[in-house]
CSV table of C-alpha atoms in Angstrom, one decimal:
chain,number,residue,atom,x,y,z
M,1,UNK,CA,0.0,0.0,0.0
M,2,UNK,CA,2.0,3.5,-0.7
M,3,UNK,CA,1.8,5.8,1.6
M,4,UNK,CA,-1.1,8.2,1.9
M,5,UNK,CA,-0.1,11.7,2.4
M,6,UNK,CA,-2.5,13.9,4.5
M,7,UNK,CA,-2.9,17.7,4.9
M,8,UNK,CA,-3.7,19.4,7.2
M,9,UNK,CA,-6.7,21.5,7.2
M,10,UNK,CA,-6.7,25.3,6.8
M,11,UNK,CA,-8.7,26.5,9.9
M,12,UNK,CA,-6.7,24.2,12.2
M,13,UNK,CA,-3.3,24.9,10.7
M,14,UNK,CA,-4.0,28.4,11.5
M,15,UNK,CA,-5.5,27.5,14.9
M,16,UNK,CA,-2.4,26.1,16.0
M,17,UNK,CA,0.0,29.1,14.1
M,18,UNK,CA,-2.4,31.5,16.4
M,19,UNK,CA,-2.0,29.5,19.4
M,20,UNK,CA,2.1,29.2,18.7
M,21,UNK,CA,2.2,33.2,18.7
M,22,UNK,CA,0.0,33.5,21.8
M,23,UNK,CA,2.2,30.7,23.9
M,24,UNK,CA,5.3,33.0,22.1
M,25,UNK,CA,3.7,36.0,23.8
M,26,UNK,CA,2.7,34.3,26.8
M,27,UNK,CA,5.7,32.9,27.4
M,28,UNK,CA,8.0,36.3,26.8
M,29,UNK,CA,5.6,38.5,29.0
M,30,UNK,CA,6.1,36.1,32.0
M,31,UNK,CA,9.9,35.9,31.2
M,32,UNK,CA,10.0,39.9,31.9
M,33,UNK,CA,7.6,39.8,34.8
M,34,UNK,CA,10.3,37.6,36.3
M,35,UNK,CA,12.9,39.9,35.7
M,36,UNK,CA,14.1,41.1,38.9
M,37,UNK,CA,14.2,44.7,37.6
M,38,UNK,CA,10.6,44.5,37.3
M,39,UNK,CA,9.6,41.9,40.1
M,40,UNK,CA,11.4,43.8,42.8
M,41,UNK,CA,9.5,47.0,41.3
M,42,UNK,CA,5.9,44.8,41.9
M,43,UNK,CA,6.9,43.9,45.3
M,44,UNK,CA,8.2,47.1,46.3
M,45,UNK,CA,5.4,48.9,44.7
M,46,UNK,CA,2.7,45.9,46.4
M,47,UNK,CA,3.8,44.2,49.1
M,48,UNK,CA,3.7,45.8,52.7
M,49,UNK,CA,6.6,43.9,54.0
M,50,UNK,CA,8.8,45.6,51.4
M,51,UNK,CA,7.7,49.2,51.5
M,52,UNK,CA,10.9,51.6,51.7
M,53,UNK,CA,13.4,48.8,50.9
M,54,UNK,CA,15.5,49.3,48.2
M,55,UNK,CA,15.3,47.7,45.4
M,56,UNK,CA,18.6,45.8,45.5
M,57,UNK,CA,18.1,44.5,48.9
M,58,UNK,CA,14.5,43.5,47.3
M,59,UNK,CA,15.8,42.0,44.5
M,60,UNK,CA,18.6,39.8,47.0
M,61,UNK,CA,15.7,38.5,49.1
M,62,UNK,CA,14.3,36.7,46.2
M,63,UNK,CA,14.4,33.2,46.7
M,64,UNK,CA,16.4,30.8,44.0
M,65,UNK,CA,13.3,28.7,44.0
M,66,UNK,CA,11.9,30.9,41.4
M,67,UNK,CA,10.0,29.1,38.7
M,68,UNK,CA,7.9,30.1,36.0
M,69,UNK,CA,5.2,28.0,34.2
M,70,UNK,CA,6.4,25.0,36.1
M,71,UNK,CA,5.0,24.5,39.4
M,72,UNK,CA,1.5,22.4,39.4
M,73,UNK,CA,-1.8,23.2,41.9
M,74,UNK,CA,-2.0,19.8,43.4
M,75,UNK,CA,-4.7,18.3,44.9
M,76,UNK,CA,-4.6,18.7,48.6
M,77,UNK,CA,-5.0,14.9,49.3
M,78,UNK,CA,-1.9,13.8,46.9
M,79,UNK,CA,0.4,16.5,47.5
M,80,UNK,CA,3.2,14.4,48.0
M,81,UNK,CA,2.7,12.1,44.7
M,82,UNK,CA,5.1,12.7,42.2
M,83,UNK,CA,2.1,11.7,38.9
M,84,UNK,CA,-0.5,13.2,40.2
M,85,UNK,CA,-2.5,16.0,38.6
M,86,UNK,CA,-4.7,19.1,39.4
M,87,UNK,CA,-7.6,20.3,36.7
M,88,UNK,CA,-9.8,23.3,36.4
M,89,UNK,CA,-12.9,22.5,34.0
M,90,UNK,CA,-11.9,23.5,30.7
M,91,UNK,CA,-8.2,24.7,31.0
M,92,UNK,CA,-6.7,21.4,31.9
M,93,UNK,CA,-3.6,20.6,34.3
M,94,UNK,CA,-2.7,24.0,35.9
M,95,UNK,CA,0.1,25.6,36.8
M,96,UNK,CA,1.4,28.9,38.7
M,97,UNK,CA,2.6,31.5,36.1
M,98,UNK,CA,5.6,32.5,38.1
M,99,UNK,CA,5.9,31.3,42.1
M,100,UNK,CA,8.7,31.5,44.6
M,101,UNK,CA,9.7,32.3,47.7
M,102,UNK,CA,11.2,35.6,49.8
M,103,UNK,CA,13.0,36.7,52.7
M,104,UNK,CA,12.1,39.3,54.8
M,105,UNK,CA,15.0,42.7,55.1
M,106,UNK,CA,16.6,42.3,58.4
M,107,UNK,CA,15.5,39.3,59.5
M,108,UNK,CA,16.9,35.8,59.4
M,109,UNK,CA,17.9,33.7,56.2
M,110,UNK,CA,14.3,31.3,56.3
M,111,UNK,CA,11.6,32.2,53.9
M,112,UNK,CA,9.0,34.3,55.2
M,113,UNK,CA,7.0,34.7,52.1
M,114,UNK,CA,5.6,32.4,49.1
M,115,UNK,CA,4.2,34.8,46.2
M,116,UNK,CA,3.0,33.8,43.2
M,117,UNK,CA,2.6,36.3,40.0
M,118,UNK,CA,-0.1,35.9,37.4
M,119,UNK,CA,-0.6,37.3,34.0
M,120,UNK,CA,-3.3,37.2,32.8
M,121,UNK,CA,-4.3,38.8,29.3
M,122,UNK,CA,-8.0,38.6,29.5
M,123,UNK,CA,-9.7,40.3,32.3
M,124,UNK,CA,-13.4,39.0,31.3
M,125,UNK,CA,-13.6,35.4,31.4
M,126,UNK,CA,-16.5,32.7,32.5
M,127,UNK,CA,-15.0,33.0,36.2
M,128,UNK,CA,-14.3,35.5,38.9
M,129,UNK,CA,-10.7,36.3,38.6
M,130,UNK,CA,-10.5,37.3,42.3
M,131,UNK,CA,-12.0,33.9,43.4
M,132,UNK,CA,-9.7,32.3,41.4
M,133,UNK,CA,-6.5,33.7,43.0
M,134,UNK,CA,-8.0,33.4,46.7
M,135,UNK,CA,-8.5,29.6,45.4
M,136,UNK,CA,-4.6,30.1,44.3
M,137,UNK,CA,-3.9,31.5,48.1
M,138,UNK,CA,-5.2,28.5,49.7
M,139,UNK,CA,-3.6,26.2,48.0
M,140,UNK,CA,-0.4,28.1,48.5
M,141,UNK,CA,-1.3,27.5,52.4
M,142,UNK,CA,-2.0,23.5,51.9
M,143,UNK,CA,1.0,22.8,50.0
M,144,UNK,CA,3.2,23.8,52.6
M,145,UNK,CA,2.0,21.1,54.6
M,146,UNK,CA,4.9,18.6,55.7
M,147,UNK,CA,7.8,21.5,54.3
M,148,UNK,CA,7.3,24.5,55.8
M,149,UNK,CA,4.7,23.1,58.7
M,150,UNK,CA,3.3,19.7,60.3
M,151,UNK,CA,0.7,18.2,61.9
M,152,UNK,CA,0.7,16.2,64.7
M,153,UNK,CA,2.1,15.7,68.0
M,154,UNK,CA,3.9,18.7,67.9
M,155,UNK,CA,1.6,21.4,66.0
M,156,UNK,CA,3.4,24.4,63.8
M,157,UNK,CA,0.9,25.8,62.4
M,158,UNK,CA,2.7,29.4,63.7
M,159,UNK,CA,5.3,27.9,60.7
M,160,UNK,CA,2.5,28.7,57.8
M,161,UNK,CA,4.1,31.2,55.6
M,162,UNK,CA,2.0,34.3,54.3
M,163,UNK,CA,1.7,34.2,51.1
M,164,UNK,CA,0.7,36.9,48.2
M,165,UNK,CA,-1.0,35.8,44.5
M,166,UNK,CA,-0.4,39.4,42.4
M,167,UNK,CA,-2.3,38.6,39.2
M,168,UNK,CA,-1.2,41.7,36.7
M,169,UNK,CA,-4.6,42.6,34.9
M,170,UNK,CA,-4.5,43.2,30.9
M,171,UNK,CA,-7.3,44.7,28.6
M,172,UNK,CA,-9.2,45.8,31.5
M,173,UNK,CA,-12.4,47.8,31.7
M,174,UNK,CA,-12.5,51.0,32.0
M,175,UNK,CA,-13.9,51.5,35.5
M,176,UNK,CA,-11.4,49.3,36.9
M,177,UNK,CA,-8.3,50.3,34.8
M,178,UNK,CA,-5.4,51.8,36.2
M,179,UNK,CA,-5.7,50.6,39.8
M,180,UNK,CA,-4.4,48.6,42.3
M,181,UNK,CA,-6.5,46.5,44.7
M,182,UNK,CA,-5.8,44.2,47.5
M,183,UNK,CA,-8.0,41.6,48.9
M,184,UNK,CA,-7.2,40.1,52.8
M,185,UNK,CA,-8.7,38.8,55.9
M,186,UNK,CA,-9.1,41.2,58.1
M,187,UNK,CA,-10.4,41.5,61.8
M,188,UNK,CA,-14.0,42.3,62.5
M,189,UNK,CA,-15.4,42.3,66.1
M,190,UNK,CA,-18.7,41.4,66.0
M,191,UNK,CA,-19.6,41.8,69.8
M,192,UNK,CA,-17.5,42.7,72.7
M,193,UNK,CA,-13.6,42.7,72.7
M,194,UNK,CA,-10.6,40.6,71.9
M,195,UNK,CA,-7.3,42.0,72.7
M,196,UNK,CA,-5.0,39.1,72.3
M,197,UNK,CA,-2.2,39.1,69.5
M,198,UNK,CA,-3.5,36.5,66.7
M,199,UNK,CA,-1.8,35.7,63.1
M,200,UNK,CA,-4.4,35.9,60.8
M,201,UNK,CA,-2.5,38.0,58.1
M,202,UNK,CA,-1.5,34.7,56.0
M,203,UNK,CA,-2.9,35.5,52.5
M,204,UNK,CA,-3.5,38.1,50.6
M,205,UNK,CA,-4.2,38.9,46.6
M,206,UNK,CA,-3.6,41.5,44.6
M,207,UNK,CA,-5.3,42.7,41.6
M,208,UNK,CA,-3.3,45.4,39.5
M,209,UNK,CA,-5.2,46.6,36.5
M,210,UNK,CA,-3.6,48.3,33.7
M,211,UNK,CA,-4.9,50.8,31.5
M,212,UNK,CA,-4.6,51.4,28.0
M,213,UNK,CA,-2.5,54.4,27.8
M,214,UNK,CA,0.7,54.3,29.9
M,215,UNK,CA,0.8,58.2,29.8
M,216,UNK,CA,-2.4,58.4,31.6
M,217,UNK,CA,-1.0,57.4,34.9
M,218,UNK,CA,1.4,58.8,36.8
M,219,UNK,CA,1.4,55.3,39.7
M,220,UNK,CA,5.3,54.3,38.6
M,221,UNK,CA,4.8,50.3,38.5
M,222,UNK,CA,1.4,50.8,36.4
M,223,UNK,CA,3.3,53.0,34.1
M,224,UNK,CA,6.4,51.0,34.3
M,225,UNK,CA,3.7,47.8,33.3
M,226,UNK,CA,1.7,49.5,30.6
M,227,UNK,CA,4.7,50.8,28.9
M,228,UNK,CA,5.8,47.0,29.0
M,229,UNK,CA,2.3,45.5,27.5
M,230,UNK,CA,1.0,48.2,25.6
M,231,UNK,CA,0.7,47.1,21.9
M,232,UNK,CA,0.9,51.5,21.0
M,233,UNK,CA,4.7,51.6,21.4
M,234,UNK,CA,7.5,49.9,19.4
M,235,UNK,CA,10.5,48.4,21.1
M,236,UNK,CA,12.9,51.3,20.7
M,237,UNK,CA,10.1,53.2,22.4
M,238,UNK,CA,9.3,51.5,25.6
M,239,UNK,CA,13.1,51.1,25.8
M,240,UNK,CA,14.0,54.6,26.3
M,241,UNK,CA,10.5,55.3,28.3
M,242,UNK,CA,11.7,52.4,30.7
M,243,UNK,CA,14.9,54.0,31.0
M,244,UNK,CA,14.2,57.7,31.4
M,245,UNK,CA,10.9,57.4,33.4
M,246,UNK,CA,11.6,54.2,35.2
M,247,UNK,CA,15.6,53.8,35.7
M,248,UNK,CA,15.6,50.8,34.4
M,249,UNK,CA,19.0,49.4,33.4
M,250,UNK,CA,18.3,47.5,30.3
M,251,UNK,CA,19.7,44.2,29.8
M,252,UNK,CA,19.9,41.8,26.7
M,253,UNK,CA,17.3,39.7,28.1
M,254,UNK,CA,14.4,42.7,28.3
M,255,UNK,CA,16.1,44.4,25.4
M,256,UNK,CA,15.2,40.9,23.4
M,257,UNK,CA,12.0,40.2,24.9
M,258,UNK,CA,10.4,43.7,24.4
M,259,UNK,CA,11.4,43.3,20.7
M,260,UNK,CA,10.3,39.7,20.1
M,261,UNK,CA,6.5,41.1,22.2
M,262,UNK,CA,6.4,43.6,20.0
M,263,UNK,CA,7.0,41.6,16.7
M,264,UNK,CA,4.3,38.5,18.0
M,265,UNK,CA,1.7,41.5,19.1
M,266,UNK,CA,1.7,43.1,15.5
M,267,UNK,CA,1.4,39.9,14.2
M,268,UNK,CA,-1.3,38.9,15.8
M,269,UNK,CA,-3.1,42.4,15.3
M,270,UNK,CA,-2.6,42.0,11.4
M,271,UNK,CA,-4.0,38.4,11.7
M,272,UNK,CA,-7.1,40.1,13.5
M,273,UNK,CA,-7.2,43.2,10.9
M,274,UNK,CA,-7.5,40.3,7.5
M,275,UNK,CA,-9.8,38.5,9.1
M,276,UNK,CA,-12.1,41.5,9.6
M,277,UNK,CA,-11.2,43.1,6.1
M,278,UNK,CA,-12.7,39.4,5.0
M,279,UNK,CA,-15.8,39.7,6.5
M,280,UNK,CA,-16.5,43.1,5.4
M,281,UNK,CA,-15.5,41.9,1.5
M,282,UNK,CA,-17.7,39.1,1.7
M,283,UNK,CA,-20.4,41.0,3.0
M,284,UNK,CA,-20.2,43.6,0.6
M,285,UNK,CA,-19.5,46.2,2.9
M,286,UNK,CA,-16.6,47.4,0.9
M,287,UNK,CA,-14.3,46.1,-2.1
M,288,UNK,CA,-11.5,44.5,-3.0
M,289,UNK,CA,-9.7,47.9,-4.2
M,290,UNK,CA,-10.1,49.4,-0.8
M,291,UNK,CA,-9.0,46.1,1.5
M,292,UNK,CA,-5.6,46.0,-0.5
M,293,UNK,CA,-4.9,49.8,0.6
M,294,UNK,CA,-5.5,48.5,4.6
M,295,UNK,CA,-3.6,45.5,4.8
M,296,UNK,CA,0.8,45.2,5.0
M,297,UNK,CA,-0.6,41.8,2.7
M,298,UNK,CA,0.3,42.0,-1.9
M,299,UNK,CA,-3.1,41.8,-4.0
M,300,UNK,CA,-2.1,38.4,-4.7
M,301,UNK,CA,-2.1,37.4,-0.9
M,302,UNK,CA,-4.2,38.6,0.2
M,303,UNK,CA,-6.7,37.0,-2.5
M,304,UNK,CA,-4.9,33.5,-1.7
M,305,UNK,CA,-5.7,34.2,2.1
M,306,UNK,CA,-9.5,35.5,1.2
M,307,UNK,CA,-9.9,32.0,-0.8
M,308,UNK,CA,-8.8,30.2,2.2
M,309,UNK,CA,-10.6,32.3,4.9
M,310,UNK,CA,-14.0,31.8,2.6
M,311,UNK,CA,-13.3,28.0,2.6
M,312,UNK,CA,-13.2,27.8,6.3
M,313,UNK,CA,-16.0,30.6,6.9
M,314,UNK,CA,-18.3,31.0,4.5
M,315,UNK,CA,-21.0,28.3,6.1
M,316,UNK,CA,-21.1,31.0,8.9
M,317,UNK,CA,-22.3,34.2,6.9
């Protein structure tokens, strides 16, 4: 029998090519959030325990432990099994987008702090993003179970570490753009007094929100942040912004990143501009002559690319 050669469809061939460029972008944006130019700025700017430190003292507390897209939400009852694996309905196995751990400034060298850093591109989705990350908190707690604190006969639960989930807030609505929120227990007295010194303050989550237009703020880590995801400036342009407004001290790494975000985000905005240029030729809302003058695409492909996109679409029109 000779070998049968198979294609692969159009619409899934661009699926994945889509998907490729958003992991690309994923991946770069949580590479620079893990900087530790830009992490010490989100802790200094964020977390109470570092208010007033410096950033290079911030930047030296941050544990070696740090990983990015690698550390799994297990389920509380299998913690310790190596194979095991934690779902959320629809997304699949789940991991933190950037966790580790930090010291404390003039204390001793044991961790005091487990934060995890979220980015996450879509502010509306099916679920409450704040319920998610308090979900994130807990099992922050739980999985320190048997390494940071036991049970048993000797109880340590004063050895639970606080722990912060910062989830950095893209293409958010207006009314909540360019803010910073924090979420926490707190202590309410409900009736009569209790004086006694309690440790309650174990989790917290952080919500920062960008805006659209980095100019439009003048809180340094959202401006520092929006300059970073804004698709409105080129490379060269956050560059010198993050320098001269920021003090940044641009390596190769950021230097490389910002450039390769910036190529993958006008990529993916052209992708987004043919498709709708499609749609409007198919519907008649305008002609050919006029889509060729708003597209980087030649007549020729963007005619090829029309033929495919009608293929895949045209049942849906």
């Amino acid at each position: 029998m000779k070998n049968k050669k198979y294609s692969m469809p159009n619409h899934l061939a661009n699926s994945l090519d889509n998907s490729s460029q958003n992991a690309q972008y994923d991946k770069h944006a949580k590479e620079i959030l893990a900087n530790k130019q830009v992490l010490s700025r989100i802790l200094s700017a964020i977390v109470a325990e570092y208010k007033d430190v410096p950033l290079d003292v911030i930047s030296s507390l941050i544990g070696d432990d740090l990983e990015i897209g690698k550390h799994y939400l297990e389920p509380l009852a299998k913690v310790r099994e190596l194979n095991t694996e934690s779902t959320i309905p629809g997304e699949g196995r789940v991991t933190y987008d950037i966790k580790f751990s930090a010291k404390l400034p003039n204390k001793d060298d044991t961790i005091s702090l487990i934060i995890n850093i979220e980015a996450q591109r879509k502010f509306n989705t099916p679920y409450d993003i704040v319920t998610r990350a308090v979900f994130y908190t807990c099992r922050m707690i739980s999985e320190q179970l048997e390494t940071e604190f036991s049970i048993g006969k000797n109880h340590s639960y004063d050895d639970i570490k606080k722990v912060y989930s910062i989830w950095i807030c893209m293409d958010t609505p207006e009314d909540i753009a360019n803010s910073i929120t924090e979420f926490k227990m707190t202590k309410n007295s409900i009736y009569g007094t209790f004086n006694r010194e309690v440790r309650y303050d174990l989790q917290s989550v952080v919500l920062v929100c960008l805006g659209k237009n980095p100019l439009q703020t003048d809180n340094d880590i959202l401006g520092a942040l929006e300059t970073i995801f804004t698709d409105d400036f080129d490379s060269v342009t956050k560059k010198k912004r993050l320098k001269e407004n920021f003090n940044f001290e641009l390596d190769n790494e950021i230097d490389g990143r910002l450039m390769d975000m910036c190529n993958l985000s006008q990529g993916i905005e052209e992708r987004g501009k043919n498709k709708m240029l499609f749609k409007l030729v198919y519907l008649n809302a305008i002609n050919k002559d006029i889509a060729y003058t708003q597209t980087n695409l030649s007549k020729e492909e963007f005619d090829k690319a029309y033929s495919e996109w009608l293929k895949e679409n045209k049942q849906d029109y």
